[in-house]
Short mmCIF file of C-alpha atoms in Angstrom, two decimals:
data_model
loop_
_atom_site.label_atom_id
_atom_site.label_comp_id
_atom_site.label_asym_id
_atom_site.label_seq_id
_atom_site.Cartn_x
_atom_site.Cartn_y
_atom_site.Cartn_z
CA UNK A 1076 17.39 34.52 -8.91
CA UNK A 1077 14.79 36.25 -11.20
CA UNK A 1078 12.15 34.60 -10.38
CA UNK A 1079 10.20 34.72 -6.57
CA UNK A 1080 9.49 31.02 -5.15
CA UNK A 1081 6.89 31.36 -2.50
CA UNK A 1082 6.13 29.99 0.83
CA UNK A 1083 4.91 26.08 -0.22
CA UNK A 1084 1.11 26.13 0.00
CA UNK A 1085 -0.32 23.00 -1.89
CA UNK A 1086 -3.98 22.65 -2.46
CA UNK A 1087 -5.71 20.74 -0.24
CA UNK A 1088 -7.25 17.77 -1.89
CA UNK A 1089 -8.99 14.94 -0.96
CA UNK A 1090 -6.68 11.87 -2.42
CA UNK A 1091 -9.14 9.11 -3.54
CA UNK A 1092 -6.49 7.53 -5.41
CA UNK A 1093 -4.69 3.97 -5.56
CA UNK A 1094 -1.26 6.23 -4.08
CA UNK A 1095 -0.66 8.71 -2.55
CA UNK A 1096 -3.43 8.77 -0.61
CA UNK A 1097 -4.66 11.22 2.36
CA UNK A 1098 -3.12 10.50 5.15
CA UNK A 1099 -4.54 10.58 8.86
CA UNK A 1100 -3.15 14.00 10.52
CA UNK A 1101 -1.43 12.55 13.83
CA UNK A 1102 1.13 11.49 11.02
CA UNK A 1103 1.54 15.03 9.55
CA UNK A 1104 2.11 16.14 13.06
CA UNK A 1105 4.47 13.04 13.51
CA UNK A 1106 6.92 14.08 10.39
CA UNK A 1107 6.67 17.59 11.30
CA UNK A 1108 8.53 16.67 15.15
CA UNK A 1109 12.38 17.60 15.28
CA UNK A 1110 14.84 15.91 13.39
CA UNK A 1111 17.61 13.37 15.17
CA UNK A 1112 20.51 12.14 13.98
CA UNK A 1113 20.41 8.77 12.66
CA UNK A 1114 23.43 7.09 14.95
CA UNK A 1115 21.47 9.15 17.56
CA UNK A 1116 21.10 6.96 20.76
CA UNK A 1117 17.65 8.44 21.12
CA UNK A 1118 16.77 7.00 17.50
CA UNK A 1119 18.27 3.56 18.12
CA UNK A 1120 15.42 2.66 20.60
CA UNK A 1121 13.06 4.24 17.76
CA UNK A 1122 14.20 2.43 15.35
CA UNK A 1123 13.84 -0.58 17.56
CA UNK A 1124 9.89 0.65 17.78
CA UNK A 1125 9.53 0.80 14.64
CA UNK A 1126 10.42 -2.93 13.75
CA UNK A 1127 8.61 -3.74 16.29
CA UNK A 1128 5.37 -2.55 14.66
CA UNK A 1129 6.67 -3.90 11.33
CA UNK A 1130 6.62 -7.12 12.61
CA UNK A 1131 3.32 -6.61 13.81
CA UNK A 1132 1.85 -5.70 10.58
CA UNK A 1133 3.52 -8.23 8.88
CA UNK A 1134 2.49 -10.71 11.63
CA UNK A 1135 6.29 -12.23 11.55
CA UNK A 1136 9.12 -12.83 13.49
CA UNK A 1137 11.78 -12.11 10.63
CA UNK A 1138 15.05 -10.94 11.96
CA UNK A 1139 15.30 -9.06 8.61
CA UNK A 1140 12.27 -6.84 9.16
CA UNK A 1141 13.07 -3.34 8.07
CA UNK A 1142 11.39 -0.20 6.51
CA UNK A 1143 14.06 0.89 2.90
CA UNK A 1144 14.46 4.04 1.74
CA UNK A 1145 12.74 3.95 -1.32
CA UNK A 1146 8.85 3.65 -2.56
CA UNK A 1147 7.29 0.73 -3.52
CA UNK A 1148 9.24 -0.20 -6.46
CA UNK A 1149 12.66 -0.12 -4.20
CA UNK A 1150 11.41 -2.77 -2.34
CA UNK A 1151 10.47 -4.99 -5.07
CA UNK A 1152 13.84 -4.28 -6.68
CA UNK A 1153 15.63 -5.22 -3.47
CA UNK A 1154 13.52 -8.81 -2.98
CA UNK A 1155 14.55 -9.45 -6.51
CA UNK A 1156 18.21 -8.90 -6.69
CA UNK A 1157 18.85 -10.06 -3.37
CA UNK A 1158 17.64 -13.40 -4.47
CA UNK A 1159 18.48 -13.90 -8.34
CA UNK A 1160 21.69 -14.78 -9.57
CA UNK A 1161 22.47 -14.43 -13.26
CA UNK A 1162 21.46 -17.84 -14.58
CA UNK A 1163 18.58 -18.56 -12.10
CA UNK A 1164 15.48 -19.82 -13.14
CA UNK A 1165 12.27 -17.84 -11.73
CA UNK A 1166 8.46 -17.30 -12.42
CA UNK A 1167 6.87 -13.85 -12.18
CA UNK A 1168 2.86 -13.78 -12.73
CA UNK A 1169 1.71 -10.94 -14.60
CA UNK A 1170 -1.37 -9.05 -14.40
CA UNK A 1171 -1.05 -5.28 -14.61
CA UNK A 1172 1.57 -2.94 -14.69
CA UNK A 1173 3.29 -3.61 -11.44
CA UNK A 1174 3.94 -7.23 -11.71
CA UNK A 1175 5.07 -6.54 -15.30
CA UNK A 1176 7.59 -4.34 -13.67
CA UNK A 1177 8.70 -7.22 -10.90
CA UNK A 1178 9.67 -9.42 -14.39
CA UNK A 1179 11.27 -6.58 -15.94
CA UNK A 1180 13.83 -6.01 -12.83
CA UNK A 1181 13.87 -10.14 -12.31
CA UNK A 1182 15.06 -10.08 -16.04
CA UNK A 1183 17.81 -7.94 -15.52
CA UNK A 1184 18.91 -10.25 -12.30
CA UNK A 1185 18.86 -13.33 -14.59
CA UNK A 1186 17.88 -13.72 -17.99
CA UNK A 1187 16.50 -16.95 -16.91
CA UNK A 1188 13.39 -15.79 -15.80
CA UNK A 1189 9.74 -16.11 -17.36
CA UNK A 1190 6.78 -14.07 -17.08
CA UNK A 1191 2.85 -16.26 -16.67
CA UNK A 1192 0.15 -13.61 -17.91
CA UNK A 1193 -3.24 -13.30 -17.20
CA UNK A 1194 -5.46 -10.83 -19.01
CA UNK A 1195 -5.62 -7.11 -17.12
CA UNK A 1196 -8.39 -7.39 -14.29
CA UNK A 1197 -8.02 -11.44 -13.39
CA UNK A 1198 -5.47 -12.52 -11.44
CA UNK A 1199 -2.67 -15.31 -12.49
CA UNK A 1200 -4.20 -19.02 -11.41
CA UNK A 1201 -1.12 -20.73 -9.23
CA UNK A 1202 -1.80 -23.46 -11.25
CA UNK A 1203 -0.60 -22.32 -14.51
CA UNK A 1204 2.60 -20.81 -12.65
CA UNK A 1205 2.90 -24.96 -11.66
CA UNK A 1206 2.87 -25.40 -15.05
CA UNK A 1207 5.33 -23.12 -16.13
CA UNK A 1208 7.87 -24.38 -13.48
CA UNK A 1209 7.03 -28.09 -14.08
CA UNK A 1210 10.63 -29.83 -14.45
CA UNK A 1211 13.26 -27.08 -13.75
CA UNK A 1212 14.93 -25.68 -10.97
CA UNK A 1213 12.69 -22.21 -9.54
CA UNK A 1214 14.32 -20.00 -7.38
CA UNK A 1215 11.71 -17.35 -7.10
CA UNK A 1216 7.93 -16.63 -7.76
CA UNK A 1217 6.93 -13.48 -7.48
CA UNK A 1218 3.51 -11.72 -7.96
CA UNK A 1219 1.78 -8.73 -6.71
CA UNK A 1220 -0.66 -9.39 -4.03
CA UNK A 1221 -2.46 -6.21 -4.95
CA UNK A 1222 -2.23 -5.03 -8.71
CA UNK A 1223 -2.35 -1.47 -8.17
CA UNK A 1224 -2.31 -1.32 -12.04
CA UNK A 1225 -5.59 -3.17 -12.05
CA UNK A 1226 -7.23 -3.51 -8.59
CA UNK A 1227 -7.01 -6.67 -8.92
CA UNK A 1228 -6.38 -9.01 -5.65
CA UNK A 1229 -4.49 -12.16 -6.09
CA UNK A 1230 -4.56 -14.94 -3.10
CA UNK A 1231 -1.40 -15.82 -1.79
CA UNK A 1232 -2.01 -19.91 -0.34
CA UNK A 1233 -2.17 -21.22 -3.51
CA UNK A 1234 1.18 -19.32 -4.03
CA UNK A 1235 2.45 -20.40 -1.23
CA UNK A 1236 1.81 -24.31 -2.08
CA UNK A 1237 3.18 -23.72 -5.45
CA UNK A 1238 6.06 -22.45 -4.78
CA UNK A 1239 6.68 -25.10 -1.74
CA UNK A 1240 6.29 -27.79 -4.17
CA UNK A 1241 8.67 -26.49 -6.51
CA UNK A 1242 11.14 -25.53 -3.84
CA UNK A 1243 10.93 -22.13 -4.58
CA UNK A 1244 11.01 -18.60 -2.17
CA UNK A 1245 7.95 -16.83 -2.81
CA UNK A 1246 8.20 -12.88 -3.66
CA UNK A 1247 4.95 -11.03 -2.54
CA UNK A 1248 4.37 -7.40 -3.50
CA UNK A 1249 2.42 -6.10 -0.87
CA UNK A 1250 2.55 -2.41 -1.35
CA UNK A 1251 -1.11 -1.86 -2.07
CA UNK A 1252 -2.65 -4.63 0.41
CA UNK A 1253 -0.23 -4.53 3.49
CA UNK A 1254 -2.44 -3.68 7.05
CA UNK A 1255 -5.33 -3.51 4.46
CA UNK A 1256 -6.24 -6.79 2.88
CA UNK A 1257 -5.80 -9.78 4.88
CA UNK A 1258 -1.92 -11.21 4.49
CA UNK A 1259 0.29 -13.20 7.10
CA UNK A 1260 3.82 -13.12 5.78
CA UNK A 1261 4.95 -15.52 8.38
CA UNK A 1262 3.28 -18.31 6.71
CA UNK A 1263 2.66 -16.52 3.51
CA UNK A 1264 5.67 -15.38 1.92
CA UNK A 1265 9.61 -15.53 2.22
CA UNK B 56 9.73 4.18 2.73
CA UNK B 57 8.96 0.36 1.65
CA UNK B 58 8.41 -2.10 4.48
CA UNK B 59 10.32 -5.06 3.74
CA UNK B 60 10.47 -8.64 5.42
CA UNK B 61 12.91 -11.59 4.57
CA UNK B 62 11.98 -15.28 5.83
CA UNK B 63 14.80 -17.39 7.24
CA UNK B 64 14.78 -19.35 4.22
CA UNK B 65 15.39 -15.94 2.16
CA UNK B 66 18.12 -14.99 4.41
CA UNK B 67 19.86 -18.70 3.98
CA UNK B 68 19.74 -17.66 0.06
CA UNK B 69 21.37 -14.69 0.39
CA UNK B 70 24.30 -16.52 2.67
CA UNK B 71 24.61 -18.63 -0.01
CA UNK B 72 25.26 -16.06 -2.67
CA UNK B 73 28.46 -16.69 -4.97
CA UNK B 74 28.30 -13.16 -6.48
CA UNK B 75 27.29 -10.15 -5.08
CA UNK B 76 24.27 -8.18 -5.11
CA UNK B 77 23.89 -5.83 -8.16
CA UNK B 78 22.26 -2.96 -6.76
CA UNK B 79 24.66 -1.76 -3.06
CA UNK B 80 21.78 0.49 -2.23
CA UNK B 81 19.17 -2.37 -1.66
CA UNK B 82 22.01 -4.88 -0.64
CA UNK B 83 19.60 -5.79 2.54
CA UNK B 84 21.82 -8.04 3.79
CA UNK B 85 24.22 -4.68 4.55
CA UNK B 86 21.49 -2.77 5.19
CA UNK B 87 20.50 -4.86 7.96
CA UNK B 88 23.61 -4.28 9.66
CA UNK B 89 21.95 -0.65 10.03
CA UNK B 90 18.74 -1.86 11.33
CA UNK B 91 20.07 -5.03 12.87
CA UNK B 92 21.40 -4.80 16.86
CA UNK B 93 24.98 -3.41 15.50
CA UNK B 94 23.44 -0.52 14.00
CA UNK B 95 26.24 0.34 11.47
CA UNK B 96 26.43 3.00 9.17
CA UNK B 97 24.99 1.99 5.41
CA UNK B 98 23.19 5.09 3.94
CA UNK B 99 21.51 8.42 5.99
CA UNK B 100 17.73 7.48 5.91
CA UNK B 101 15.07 10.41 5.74
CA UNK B 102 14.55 10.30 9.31
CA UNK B 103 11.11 12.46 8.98
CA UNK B 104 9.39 9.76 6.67
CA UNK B 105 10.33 6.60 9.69
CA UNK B 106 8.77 8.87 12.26
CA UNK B 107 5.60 9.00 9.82
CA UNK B 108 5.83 5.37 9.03
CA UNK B 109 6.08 4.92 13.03
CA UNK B 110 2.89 6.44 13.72
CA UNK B 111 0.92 4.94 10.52
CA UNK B 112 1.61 2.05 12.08
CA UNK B 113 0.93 3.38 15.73
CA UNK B 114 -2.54 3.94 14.29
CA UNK B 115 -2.67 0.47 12.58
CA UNK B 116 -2.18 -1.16 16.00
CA UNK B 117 -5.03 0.81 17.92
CA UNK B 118 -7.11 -0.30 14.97
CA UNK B 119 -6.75 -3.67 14.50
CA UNK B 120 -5.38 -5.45 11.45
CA UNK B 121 -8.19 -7.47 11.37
CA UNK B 122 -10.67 -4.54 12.44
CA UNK B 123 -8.72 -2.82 9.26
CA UNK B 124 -9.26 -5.38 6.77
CA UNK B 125 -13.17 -5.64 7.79
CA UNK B 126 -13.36 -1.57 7.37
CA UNK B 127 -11.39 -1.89 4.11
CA UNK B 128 -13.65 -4.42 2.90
CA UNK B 129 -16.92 -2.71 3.61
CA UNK B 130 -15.87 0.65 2.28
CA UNK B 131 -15.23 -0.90 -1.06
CA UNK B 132 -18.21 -2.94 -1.21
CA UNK B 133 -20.42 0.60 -0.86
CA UNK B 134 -18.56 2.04 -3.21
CA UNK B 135 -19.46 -0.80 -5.42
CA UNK B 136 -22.78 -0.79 -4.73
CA UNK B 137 -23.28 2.84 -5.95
CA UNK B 138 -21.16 2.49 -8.96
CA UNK B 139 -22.95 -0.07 -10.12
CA UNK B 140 -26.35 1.95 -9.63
CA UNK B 141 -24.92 4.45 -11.51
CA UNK B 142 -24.74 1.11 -14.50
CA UNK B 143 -20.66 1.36 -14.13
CA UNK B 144 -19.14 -2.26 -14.88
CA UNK B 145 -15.70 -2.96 -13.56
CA UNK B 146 -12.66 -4.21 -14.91
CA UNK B 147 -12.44 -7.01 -12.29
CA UNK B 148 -15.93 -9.00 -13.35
CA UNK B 149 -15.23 -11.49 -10.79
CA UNK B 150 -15.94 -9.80 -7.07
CA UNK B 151 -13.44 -12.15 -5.44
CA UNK B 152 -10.39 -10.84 -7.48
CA UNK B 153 -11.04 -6.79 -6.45
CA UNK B 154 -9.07 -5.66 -4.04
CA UNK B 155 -10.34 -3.94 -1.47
CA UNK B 156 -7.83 -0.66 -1.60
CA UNK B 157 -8.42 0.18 -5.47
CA UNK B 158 -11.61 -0.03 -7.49
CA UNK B 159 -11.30 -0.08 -11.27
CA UNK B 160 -14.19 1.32 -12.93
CA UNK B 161 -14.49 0.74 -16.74
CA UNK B 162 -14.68 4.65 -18.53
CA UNK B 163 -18.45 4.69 -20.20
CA UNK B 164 -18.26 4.59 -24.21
CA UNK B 165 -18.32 8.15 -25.01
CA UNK B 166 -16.91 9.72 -21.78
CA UNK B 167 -14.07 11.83 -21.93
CA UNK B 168 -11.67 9.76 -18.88
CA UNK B 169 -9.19 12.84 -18.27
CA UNK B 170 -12.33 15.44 -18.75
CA UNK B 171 -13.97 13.60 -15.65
CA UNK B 172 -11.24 13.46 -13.80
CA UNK B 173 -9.68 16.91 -14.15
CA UNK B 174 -13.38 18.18 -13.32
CA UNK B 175 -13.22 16.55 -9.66
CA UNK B 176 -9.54 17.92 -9.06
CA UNK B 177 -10.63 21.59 -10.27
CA UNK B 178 -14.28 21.94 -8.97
CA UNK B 179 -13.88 20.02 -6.07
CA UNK B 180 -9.90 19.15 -5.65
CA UNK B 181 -10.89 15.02 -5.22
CA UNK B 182 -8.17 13.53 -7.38
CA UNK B 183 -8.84 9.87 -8.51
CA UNK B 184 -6.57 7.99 -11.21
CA UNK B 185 -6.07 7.09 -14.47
CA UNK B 186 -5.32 3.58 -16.01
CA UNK B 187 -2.08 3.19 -17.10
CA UNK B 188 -0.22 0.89 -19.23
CA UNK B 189 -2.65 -1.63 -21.87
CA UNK B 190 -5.91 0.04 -19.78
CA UNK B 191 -4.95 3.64 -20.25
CA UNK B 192 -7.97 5.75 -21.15
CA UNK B 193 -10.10 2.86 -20.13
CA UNK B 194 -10.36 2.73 -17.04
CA UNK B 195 -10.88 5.40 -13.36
CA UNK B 196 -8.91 4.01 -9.94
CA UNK B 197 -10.70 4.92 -7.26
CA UNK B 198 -8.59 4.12 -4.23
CA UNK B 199 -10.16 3.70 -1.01
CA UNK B 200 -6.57 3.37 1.58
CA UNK B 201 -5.71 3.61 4.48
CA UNK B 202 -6.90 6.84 6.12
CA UNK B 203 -9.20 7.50 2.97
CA UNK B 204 -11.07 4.42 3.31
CA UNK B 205 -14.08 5.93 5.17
CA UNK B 206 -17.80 6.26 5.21
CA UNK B 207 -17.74 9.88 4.82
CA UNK B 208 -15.75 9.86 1.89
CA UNK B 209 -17.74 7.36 -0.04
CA UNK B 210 -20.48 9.06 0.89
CA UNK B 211 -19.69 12.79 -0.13
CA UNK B 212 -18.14 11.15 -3.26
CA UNK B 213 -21.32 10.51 -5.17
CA UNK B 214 -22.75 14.43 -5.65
CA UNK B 215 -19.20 15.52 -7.12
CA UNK B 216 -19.41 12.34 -9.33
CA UNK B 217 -22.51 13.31 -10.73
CA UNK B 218 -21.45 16.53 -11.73
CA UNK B 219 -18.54 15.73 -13.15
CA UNK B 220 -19.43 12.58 -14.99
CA UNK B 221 -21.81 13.10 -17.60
CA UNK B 222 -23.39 9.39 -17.48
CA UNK B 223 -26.62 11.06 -16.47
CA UNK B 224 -28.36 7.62 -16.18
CA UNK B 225 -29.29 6.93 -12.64
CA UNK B 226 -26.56 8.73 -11.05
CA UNK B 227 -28.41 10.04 -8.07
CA UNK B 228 -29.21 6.13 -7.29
CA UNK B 229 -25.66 5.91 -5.86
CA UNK B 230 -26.11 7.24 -3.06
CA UNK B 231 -28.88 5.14 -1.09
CA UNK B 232 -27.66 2.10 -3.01
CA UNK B 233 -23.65 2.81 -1.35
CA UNK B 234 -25.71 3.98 1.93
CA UNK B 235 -28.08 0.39 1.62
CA UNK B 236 -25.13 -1.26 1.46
CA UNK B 237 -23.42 0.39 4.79
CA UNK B 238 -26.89 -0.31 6.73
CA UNK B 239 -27.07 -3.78 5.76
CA UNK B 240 -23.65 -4.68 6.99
CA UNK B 241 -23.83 -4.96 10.76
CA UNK B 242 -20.09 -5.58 11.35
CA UNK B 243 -19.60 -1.20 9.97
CA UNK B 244 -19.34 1.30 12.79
CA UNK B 245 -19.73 4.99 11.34
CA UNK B 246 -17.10 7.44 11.73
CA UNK B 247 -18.27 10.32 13.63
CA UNK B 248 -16.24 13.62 12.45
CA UNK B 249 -15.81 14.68 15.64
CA UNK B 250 -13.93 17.76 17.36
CA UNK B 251 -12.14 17.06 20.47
CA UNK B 252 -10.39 19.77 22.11
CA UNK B 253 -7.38 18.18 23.59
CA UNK B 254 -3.42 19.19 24.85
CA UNK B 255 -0.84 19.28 22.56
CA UNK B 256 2.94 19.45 23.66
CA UNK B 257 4.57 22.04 21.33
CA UNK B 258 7.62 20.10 19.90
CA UNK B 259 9.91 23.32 19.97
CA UNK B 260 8.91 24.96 23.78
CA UNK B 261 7.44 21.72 24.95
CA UNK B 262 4.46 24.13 26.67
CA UNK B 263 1.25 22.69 26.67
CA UNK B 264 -1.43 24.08 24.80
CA UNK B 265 -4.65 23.31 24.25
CA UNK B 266 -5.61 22.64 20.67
CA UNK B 267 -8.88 22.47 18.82
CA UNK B 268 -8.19 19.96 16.42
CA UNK B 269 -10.31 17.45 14.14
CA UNK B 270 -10.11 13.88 14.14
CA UNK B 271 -11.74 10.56 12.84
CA UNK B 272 -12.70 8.42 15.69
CA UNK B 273 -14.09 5.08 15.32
CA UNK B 274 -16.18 3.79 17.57
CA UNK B 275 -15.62 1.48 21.05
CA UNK B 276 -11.43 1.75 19.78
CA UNK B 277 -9.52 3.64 22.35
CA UNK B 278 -7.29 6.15 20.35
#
């Protein structure tokens, strides 16, 4: 090696940003405990903890609670191809860059699947997803609660009647709203 | 890590699959079978990054959701209320549609976006964002989440601003119009920075010490 690499010594900075953001220091000191294994009996019971407070801020009772292994966009990918087949029919509002990337990995499930756009900074009316899924068979609608993209908020009953009516499971990306803007996914979203 | 929750009626969709899930990584109904009461093998999870997500949430509970929403909302409607002394518009016209966590601000005709924003990471390391995608250039993020959506910080945020930003036009106004707007709202309780001096178990000897160490506290919630 030619080159020195020093000690890691980032700037401190304050992170008034839509992600990463600061983060409160009894969770520095939390990552920086000792490492267990992860069959560890020990980590079984914190596991257990830890859906336990996932339920919590989710304000469900969902046997299939977990935290994956991935950021944001792992989780959307997951909801999606868990639930589309190819040849599914599903609705994805659009309104900023994250939603946009919802359709793009629902698209790649099933080729099926439609986008419903509003214009950057407004969020998709329900009504106009009715619309779009007026007559066929909707296995999905999906939307981002919070556009990170955008800052845009987007309410989820409305969703949630829409996508009763059309006998659809309702995908909610709630990676810039969860514990932050109101949200019950136990009567919100599948 | 992602948080992740699957209703019943989900879970009954993924029984009823007739091919299998593209991606095996974020198969969840195999991955459950690690977090599920079997606890079997699926892939090794950065262990380091649950024990944060544990106490985030730790944190969440001795807050409140509903305590956290209020303290979300508030923040953001301060920060509002001096951006739009300063004559800022936003991308979101409607008030209803912003959410709370992110404010987008529309970039003033004639100001350099990255110039602004490189000028608060340099001179005063605050980092805000960019817009991205069809408002790139057009827009600042502000992002008020989480442990970063406090008084404090909107407050200490408006003299850096008004440095960096060369809309000169009633940028000083931003501060008592974000400070009106956290004395009008009864529900706020500041956030004292306040040093406690408290004892800390060291992880590696497990002797206790006693450490000087800051903290946010808010007020009448038990930490």
């Amino acid at each position: 090696m030619t080159q020195h690499v020093g000690e890691l010594h980032p700037p401190v900075r304050l992170m008034l940003t839509p992600g990463p953001s600061s983060i409160d220091p009894r969770v520095y000191r939390a990552m920086a405990t000792p490492l267990v294994g992860h069959m560890d009996p020990w980590f079984k019971g914190c596991m257990d903890e830890t859906q336990i407070l996932l339920r919590h801020i989710f304000q469900t009772e969902n046997r299939i609670t977990m935290p994956l292994s991935a950021s944001g966009s792992g989780g959307i990918e997951a909801s999606v191809l868990n639930t589309l087949e190819e040849g599914d029919e599903g609705i994805v509002a659009v309104n900023g860059v994250f939603s946009e990337r919802m359709y793009e990995i629902a698209t790649r499930a099933s080729s099926k699947v439609v986008k419903v756009e509003a214009p950057y900074g407004k969020p998709v009316d329900a009504e106009d997803v009715r619309r779009a899924g007026k007559g066929k068979k909707i296995k999905i609608i999906g939307f981002a609660h919070g556009e990170t993209s955008t800052g845009v908020v987007t309410g989820i009953d409305a969703y949630r009647k829409v996508a009763d009516d059309l006998g659809a499971l309702l995908i909610v990306d709630t990676v810039a709203s969860l514990a932050a803007v109101p949200s019950r996914c136990g009567q919100a979203a599948d | 890590m992602s948080p992740i929750t699957v209703s019943p009626a989900a879970e009954e969709v993924f029984r009823k699959r007739k091919t299998k899930v593209q991606s095996w990584y974020f198969d969840l109904t195999t991955a459950m079978n690690y977090w599920g009461k079997d606890r079997l093998y699926h892939h090794t999870p950065p262990i380091s990054l649950i024990f944060a997500l544990r106490e985030a949430m730790r944190l969440v509970v001795e807050e409140g959701l509903e305590e956290r929403w209020e303290r979300h909302r508030v923040n953001q409607l301060a920060l509002i209320a001096g951006l739009e002394a300063m004559g800022l518009d936003f991308l979101a016209k409607n008030p209803a549609d912003r959410l709370p966590t992110v404010t987008a601000v529309m970039v003033p005709s004639g100001v350099d976006d990255a110039k602004v924003r490189n000028q608060l990471l340099d001179e005063f390391n605050i980092e805000i964002a960019g817009g991205f995608g069809a408002v790139k250039g057009k827009i600042w993020r502000v992002g008020l989440m989480g442990y970063c959506s406090q008084k404090p910080f909107v407050l200490l945020f408006w003299p850096r601003w008004k440095s960096a930003c060369s809309i000169r036009a009633s940028a000083c106004q931003a501060v008592p119009a974000s400070e009106r707007r956290f004395g009008v709202i009864r529900k706020w309780r500041p956030l004292p920075l306040s040093a406690v001096s408290q004892p800390v178990r060291c992880n590696l000897c497990h002797a206790e010490r006693s450490v000087r160490r800051f903290r946010f506290r808010s007020e009448g919630i038990s930490a």
